mmCIF file of C-alpha atoms and ligand atoms in Angstrom:
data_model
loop_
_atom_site.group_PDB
_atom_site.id
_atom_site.type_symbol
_atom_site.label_atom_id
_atom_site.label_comp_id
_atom_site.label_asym_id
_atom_site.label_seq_id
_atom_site.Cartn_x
_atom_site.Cartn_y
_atom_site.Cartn_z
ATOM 1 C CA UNK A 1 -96.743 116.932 -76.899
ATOM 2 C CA UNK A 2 -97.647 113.137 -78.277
ATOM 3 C CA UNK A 3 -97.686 112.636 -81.358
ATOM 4 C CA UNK A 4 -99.986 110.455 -83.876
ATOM 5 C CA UNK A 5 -103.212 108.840 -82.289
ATOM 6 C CA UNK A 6 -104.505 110.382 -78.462
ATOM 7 C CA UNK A 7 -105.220 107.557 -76.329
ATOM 8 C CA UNK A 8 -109.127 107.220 -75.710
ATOM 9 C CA UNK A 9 -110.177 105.678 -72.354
ATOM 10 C CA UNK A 10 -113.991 104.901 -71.437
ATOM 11 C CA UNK A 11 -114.925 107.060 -68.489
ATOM 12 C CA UNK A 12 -113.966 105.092 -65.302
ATOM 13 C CA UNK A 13 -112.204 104.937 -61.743
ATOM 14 C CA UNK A 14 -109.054 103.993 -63.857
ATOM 15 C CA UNK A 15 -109.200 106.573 -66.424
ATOM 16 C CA UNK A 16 -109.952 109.887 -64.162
ATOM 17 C CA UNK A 17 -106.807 108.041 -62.078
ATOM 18 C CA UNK A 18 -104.538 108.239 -65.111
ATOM 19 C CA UNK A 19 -105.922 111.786 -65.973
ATOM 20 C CA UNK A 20 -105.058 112.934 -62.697
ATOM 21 C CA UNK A 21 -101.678 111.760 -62.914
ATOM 22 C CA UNK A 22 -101.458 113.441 -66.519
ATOM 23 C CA UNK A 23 -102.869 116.963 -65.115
ATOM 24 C CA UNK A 24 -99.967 116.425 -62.089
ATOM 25 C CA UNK A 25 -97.400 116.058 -64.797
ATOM 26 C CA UNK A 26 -98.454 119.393 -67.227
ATOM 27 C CA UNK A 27 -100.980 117.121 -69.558
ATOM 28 C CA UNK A 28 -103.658 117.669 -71.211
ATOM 29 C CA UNK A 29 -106.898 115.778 -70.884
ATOM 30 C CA UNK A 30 -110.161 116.084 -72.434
ATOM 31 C CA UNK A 31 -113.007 115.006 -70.859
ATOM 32 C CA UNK A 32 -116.665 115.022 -71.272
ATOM 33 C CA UNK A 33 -118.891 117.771 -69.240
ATOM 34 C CA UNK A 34 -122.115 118.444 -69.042
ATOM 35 C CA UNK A 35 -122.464 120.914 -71.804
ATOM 36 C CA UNK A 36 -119.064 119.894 -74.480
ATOM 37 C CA UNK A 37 -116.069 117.924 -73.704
ATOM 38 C CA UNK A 38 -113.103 120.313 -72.300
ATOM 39 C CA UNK A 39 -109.642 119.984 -72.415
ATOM 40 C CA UNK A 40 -108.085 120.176 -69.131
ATOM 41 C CA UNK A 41 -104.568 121.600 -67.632
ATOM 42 C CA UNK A 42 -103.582 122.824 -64.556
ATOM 43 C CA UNK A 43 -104.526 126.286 -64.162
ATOM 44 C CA UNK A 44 -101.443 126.876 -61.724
ATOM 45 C CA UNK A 45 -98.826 125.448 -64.322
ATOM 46 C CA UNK A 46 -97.865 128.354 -67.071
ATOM 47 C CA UNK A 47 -96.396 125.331 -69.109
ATOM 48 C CA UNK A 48 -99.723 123.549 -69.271
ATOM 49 C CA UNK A 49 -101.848 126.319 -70.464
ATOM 50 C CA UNK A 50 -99.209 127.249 -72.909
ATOM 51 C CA UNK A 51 -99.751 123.567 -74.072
ATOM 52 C CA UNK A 52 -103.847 124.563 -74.052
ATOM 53 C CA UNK A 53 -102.949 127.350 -76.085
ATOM 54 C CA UNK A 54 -100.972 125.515 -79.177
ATOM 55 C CA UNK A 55 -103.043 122.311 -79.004
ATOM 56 C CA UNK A 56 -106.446 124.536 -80.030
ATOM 57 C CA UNK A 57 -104.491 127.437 -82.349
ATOM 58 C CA UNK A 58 -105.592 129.815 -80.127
ATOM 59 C CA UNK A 59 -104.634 133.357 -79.811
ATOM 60 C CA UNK A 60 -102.929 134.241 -76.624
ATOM 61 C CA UNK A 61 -105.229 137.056 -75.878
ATOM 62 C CA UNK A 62 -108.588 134.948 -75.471
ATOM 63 C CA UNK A 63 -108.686 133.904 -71.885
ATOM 64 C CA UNK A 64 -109.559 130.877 -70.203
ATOM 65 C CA UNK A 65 -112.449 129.439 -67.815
ATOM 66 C CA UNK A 66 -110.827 128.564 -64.820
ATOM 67 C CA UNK A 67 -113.077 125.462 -63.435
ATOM 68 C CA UNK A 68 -112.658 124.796 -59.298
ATOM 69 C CA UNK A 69 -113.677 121.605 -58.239
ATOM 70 C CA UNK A 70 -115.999 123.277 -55.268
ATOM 71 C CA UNK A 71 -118.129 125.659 -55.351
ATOM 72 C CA UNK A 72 -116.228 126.990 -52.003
ATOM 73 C CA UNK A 73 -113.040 127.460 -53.951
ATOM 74 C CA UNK A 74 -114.469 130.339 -56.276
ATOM 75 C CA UNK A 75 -113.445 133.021 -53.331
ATOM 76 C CA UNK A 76 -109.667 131.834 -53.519
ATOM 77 C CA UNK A 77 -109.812 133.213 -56.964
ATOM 78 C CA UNK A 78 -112.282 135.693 -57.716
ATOM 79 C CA UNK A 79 -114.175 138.703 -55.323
ATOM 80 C CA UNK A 80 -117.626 137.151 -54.642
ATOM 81 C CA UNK A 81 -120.019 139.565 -54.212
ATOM 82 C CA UNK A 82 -123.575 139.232 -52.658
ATOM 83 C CA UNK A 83 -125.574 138.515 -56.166
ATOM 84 C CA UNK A 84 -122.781 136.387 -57.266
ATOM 85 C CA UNK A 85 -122.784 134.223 -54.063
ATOM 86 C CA UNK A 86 -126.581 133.902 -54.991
ATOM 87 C CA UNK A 87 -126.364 132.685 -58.332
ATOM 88 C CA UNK A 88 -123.044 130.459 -56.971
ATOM 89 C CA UNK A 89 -125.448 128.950 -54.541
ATOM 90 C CA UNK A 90 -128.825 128.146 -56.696
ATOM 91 C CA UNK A 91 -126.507 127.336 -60.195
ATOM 92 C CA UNK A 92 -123.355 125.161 -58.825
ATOM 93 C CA UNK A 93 -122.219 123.029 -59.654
ATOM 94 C CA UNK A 94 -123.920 123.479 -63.421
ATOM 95 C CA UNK A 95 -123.221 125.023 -66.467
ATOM 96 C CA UNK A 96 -122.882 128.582 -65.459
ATOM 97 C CA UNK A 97 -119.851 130.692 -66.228
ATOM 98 C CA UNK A 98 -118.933 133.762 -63.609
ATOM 99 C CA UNK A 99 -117.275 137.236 -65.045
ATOM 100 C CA UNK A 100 -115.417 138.290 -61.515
ATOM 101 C CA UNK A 101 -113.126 140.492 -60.165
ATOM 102 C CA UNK A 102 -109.961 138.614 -60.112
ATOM 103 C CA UNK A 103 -108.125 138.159 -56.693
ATOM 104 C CA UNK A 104 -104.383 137.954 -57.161
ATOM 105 C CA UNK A 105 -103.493 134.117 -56.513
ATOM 106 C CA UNK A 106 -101.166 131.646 -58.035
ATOM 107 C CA UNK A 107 -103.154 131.024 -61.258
ATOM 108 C CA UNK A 108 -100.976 130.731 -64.167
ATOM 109 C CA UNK A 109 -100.956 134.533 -66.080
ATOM 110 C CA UNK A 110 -101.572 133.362 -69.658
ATOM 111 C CA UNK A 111 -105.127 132.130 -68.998
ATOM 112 C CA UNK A 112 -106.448 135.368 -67.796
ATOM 113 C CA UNK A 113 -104.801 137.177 -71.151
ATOM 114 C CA UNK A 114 -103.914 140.158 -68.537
ATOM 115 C CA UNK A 115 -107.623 141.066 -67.625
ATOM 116 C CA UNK A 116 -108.416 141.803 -64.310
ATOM 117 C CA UNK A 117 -111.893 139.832 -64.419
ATOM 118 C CA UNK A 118 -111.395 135.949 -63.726
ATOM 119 C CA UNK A 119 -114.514 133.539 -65.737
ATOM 120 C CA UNK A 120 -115.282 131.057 -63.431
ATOM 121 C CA UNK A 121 -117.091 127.932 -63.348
ATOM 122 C CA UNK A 122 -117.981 124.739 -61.358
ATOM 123 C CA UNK A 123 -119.452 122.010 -63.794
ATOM 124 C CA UNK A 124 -122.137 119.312 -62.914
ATOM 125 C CA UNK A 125 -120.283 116.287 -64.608
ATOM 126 C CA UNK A 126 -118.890 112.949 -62.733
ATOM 127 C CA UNK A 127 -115.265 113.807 -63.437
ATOM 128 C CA UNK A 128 -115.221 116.729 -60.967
ATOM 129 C CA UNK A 129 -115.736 114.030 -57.767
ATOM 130 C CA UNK A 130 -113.595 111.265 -59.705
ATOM 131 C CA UNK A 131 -110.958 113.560 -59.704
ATOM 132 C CA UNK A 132 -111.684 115.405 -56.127
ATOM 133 C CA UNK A 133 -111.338 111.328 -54.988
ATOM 134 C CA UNK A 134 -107.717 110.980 -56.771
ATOM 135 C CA UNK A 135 -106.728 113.559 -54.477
ATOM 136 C CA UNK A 136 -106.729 116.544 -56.807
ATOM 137 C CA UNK A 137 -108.030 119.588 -55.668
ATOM 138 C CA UNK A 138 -107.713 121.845 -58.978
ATOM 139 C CA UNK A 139 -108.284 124.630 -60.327
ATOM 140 C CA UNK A 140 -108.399 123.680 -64.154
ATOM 141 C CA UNK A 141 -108.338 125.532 -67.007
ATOM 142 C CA UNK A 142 -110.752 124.220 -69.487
ATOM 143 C CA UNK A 143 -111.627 125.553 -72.691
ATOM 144 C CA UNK A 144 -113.897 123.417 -75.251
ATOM 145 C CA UNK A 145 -111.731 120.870 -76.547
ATOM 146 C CA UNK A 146 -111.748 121.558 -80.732
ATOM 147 C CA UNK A 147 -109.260 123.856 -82.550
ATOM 148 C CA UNK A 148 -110.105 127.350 -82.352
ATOM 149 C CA UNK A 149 -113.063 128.546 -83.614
ATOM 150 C CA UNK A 150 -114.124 125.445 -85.072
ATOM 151 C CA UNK A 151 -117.482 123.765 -83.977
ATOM 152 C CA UNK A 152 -117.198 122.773 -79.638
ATOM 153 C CA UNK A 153 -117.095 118.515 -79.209
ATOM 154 C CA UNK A 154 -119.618 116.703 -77.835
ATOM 155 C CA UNK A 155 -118.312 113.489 -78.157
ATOM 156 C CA UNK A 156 -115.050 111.454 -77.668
ATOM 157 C CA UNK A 157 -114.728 110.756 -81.477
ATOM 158 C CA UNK A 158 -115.010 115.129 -82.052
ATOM 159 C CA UNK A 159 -112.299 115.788 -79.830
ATOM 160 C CA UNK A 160 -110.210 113.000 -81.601
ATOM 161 C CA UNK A 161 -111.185 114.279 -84.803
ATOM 162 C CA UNK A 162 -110.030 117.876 -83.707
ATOM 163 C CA UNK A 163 -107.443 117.583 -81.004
ATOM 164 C CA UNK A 164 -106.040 114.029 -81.829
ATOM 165 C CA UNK A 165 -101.994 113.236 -81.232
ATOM 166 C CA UNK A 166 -102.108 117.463 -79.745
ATOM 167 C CA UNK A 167 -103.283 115.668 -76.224
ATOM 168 C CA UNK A 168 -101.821 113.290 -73.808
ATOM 169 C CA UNK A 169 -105.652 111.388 -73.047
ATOM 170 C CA UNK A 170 -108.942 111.444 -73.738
ATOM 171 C CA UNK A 171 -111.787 110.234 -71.369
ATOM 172 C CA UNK A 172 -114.869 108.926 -73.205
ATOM 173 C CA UNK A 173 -118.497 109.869 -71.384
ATOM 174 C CA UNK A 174 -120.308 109.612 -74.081
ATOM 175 C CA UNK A 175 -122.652 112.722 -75.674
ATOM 176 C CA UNK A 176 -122.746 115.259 -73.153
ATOM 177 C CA UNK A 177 -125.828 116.026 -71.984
ATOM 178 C CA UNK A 178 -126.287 119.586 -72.613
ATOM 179 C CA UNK A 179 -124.810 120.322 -76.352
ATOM 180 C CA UNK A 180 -124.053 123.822 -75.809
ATOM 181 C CA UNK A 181 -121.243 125.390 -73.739
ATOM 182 C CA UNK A 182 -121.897 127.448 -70.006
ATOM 183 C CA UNK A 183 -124.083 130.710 -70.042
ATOM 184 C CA UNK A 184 -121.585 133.524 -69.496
ATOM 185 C CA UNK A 185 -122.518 136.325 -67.310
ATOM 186 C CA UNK A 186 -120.424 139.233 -65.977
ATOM 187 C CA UNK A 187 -121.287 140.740 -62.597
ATOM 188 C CA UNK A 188 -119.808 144.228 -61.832
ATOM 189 C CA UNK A 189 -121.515 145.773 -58.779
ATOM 190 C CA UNK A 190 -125.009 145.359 -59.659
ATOM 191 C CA UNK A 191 -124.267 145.046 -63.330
ATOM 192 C CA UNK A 192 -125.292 141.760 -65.059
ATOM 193 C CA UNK A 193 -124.229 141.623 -68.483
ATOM 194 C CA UNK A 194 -124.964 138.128 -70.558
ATOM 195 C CA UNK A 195 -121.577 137.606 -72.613
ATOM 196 C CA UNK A 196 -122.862 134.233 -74.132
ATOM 197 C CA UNK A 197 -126.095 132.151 -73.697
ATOM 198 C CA UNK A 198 -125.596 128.778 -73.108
ATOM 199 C CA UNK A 199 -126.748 125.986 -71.678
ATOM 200 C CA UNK A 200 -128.618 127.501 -68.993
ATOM 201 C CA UNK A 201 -131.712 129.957 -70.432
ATOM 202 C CA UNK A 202 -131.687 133.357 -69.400
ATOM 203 C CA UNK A 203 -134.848 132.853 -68.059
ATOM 204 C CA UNK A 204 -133.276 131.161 -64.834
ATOM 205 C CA UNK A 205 -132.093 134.162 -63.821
ATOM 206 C CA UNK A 206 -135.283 136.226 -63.177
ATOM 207 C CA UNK A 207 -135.833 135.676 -59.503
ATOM 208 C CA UNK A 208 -132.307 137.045 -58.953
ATOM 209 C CA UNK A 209 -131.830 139.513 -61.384
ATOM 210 C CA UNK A 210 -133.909 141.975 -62.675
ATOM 211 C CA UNK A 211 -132.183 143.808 -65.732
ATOM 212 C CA UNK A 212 -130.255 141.101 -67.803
ATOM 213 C CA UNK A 213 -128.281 143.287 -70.508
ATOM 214 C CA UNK A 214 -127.018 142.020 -73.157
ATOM 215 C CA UNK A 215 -123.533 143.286 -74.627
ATOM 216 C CA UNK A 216 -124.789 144.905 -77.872
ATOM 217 C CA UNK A 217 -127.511 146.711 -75.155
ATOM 218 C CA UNK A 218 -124.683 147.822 -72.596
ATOM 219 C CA UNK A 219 -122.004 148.988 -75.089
ATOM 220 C CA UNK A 220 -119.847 145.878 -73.401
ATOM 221 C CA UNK A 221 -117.075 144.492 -75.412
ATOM 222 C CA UNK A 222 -118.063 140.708 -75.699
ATOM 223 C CA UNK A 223 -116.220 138.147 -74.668
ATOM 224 C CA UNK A 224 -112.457 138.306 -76.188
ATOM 225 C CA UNK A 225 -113.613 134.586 -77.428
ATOM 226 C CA UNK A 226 -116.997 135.672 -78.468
ATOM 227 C CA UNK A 227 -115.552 136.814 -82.400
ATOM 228 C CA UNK A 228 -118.161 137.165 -84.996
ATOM 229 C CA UNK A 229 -117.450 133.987 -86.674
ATOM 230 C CA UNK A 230 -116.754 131.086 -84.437
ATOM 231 C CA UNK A 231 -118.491 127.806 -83.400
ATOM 232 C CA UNK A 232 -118.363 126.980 -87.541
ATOM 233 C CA UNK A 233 -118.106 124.234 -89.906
ATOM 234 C CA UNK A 234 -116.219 124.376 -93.271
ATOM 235 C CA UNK A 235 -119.748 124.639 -94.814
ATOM 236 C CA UNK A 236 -121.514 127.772 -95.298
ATOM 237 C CA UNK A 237 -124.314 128.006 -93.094
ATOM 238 C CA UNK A 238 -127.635 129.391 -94.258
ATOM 239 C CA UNK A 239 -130.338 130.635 -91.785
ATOM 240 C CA UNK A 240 -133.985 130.210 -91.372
ATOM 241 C CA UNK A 241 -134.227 127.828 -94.480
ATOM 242 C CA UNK A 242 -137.571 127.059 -95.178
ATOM 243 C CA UNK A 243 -136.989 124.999 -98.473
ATOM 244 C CA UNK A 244 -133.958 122.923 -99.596
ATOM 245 C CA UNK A 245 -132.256 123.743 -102.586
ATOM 246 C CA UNK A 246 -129.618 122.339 -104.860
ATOM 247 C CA UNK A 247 -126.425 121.172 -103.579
ATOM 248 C CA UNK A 248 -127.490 121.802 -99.790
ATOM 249 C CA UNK A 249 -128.050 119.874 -96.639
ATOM 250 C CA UNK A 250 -131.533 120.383 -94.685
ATOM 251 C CA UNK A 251 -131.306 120.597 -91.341
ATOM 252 C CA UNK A 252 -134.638 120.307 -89.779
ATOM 253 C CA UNK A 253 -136.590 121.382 -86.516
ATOM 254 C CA UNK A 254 -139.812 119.766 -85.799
ATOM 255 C CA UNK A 255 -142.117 118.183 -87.777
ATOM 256 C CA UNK A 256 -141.448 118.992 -91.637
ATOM 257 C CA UNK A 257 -142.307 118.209 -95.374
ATOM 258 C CA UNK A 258 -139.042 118.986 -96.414
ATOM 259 C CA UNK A 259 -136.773 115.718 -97.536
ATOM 260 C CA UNK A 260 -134.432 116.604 -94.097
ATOM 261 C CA UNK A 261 -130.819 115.688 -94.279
ATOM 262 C CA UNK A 262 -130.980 115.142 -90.356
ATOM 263 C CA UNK A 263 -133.086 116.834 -87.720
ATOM 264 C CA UNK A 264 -132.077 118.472 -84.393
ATOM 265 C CA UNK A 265 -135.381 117.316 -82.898
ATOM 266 C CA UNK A 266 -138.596 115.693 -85.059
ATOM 267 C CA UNK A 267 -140.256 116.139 -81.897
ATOM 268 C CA UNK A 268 -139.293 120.103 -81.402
ATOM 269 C CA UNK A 269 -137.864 119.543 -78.076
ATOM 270 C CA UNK A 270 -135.290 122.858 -78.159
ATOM 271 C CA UNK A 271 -133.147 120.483 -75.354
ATOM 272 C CA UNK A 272 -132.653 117.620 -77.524
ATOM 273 C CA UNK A 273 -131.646 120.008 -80.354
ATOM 274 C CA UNK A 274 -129.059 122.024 -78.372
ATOM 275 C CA UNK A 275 -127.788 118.081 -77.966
ATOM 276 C CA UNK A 276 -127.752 117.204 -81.421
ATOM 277 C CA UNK A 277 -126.661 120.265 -82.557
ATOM 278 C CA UNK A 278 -122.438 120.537 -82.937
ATOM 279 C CA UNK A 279 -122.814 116.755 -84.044
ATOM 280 C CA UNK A 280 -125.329 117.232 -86.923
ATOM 281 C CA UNK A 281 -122.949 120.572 -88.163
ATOM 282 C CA UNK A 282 -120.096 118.204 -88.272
ATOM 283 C CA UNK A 283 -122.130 115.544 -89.718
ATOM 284 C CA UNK A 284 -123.423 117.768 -92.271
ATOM 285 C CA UNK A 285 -119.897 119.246 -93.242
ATOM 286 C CA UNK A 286 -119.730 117.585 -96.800
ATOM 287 C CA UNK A 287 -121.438 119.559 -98.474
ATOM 288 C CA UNK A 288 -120.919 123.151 -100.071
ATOM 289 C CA UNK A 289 -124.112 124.873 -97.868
ATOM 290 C CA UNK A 290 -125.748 123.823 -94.288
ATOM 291 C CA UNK A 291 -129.232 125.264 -94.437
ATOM 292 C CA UNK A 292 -130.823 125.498 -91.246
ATOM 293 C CA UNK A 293 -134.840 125.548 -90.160
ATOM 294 C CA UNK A 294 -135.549 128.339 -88.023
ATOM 295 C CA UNK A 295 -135.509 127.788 -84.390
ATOM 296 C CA UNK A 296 -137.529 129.284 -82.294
ATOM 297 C CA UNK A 297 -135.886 131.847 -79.477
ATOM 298 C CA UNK A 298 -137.439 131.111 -76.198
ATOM 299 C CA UNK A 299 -135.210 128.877 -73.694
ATOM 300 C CA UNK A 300 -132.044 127.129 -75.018
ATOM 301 C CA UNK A 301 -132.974 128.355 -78.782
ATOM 302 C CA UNK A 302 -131.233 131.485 -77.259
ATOM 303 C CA UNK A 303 -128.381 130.209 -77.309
ATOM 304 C CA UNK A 304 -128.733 127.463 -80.064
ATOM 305 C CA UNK A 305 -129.855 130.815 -82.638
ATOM 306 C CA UNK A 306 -126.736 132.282 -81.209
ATOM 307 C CA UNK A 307 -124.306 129.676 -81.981
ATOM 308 C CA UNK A 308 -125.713 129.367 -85.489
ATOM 309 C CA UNK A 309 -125.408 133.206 -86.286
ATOM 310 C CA UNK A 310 -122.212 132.827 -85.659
ATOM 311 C CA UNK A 311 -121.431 128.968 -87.533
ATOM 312 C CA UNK A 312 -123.016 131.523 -90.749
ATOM 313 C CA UNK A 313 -121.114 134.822 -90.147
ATOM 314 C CA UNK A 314 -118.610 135.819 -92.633
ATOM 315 C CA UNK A 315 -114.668 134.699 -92.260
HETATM 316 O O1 TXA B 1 -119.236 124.998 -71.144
HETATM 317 C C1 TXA B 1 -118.151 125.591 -71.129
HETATM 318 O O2 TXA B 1 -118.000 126.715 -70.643
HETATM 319 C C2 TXA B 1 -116.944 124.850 -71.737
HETATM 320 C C3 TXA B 1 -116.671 123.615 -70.874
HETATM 321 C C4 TXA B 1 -115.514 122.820 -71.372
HETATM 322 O O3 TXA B 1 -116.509 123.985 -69.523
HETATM 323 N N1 TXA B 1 -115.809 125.710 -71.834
HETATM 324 C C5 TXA B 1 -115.747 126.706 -72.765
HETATM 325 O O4 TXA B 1 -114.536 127.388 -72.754
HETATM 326 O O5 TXA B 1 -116.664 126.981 -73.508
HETATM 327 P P1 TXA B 1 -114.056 128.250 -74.023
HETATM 328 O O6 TXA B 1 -112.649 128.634 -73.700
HETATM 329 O O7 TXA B 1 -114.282 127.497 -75.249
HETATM 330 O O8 TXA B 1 -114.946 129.543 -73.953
HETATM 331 C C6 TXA B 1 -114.752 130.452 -72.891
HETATM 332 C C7 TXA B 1 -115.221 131.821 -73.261
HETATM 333 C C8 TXA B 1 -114.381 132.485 -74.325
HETATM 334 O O9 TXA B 1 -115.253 133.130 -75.248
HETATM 335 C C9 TXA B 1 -113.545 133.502 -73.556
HETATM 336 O O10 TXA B 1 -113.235 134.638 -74.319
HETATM 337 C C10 TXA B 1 -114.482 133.855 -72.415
HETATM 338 O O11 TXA B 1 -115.090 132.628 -72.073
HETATM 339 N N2 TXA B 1 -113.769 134.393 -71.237
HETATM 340 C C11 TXA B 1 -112.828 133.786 -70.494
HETATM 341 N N3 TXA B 1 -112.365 134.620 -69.529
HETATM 342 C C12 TXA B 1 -113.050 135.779 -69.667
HETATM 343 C C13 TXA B 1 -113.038 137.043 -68.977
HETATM 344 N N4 TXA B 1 -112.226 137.278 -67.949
HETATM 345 N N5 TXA B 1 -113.883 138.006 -69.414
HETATM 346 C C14 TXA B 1 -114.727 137.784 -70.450
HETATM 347 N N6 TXA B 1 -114.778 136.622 -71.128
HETATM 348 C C15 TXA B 1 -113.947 135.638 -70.754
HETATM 349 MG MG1 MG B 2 -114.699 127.187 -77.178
#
């Protein structure tokens, strides 16, 4: 593992050349997506996701996303059924995260955590043809590239600030353009079960599926990474805030009278706030108490309420 500062190279032929060469080796790379930046090891190598594993703190028994670099390649690793090839075919590549039944391949043991589902994804970003042209042909593992359980990066300068001297590069994109990490859903047989909202609104789904659950519906156990408290700042996080009071920062929605520390969106544009989101919660980590306007819960305010119940549960 390098030590002191990661090297931080601007998105580029160059760069995705180097980061292919680091991902051949057993690196790590972080690199910008479309909804965070991700840090990336080959999902083959058991040394490399052990790597994954210590860089982020995080516990062994939290599995990773294994990201193909087709949309082809998801039957290598998973059982596709009929629904699943559906969603495969109108989502990918995009920021939607498949529950499977696992096939038995090569894929390194420690990123399932022993399970016998596989989450798979194939993301909408640049990187995924760079790196198809360097010759690579993945899979990846590639979970959001900040120490465990603290807030997901959305920049270069995040993952530095989280990861830096724990990875071998880092690729700079700038902001990604979705904010919040891939919608999770699990598909058993005809069972659809929403593990995390994300960056693509449940709504999406209605011409294919017709009774979304949610976990605390189903009686599912969530997501092994889906804890109470996760995605949070050091702050304490108050929600719904309709007034500012002593000592706190104001984060706004929308159009307000209240003297606003920063504000996801002045123009209430749930999109731009599910961008500015992870950025204004680390901005905003100086003071004692983050208190948040309410957002409202259609769309991607699903998943932005959802990341913010869980930046205020208790640790
Ligand atoms: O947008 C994203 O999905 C980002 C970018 C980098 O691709 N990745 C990401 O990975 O958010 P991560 O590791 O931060 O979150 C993955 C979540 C965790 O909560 C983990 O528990 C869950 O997916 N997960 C992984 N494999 C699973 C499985 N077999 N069954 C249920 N949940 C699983
Ligand atoms: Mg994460």
């Amino acid at each position: 593992m390098k030590s002191g500062k990661a090297v931080i190279l601007p998105a580029g032929p160059k760069a995705y050349a180097r980061a292919a060469d680091i991902l051949r080796g057993g690196g790590l790379v972080a690199l910008p997506t479309e909804t965070v930046y991700g840090l990336a090891a080959d999902a083959m190598n058991n040394a490399a996701v052990a790597r994954i594993y210590a860089a982020k703190g995080r516990p062994s028994h939290n599995p990773l996303i294994v990201h193909v670099l087709s949309p082809d390649d998801a039957d290598i690793y998973a059982r596709v059924s009929g629904l699943s090839r559906d969603l495969i075919t109108a989502f990918w590549p995009g920021p939607l995260t498949l529950v499977l039944p696992r096939r038995e391949t090569g894929l390194s043991a420690a990123a399932g955590a022993g399970l016998p589902t596989i989450a798979i994804r194939c993301p909408d970003a640049p990187w995924r043809s760079a790196l198809c042209g360097t010759g690579l042909s993945g899979p990846l593992v590639m979970p959001s590239a900040n120490r465990s359980g603290h807030v997901s990066p959305t920049s270069a300068v995040h993952v530095a600030a989280d990861l830096g001297g724990r990875v071998d590069m880092i690729i700079d994109g700038g902001p990604c353009a979705g904010g919040i990490e891939s919608t999770i859903l699990k598909i058993d047989g005809d069972k659809v079960v929403l593990l995390r909202p994300g960056t693509l609104p449940a709504e999406r789904f209605a011409p294919y599926i017709s009774d979304l659950r949610l976990p605390e519906k189903s009686g599912e156990i969530l997501a092994p990474g889906m804890l109470k408290s996760h995605y949070a700042p050091k702050a304490f996080v108050r929600l719904n805030a309709r007034e500012k009071r002593a000592d706190e920062a104001y984060l706004a929605f929308g159009e307000t009278d209240i003297d606003a520390d920063m504000n996801l969106s002045p123009d209430g544009d749930l999109a731009e706030a599910a961008r500015n989101l992870y950025q204004a919660l680390r901005a905003l980590d100086t003071k004692p108490v983050i208190a948040v306007a309410p957002i409202p819960m259609y769309g991607i305010g699903e998943a932005i309420n959802d990341r913010l119940r869980r930046a205020a549960a208790e640790r």
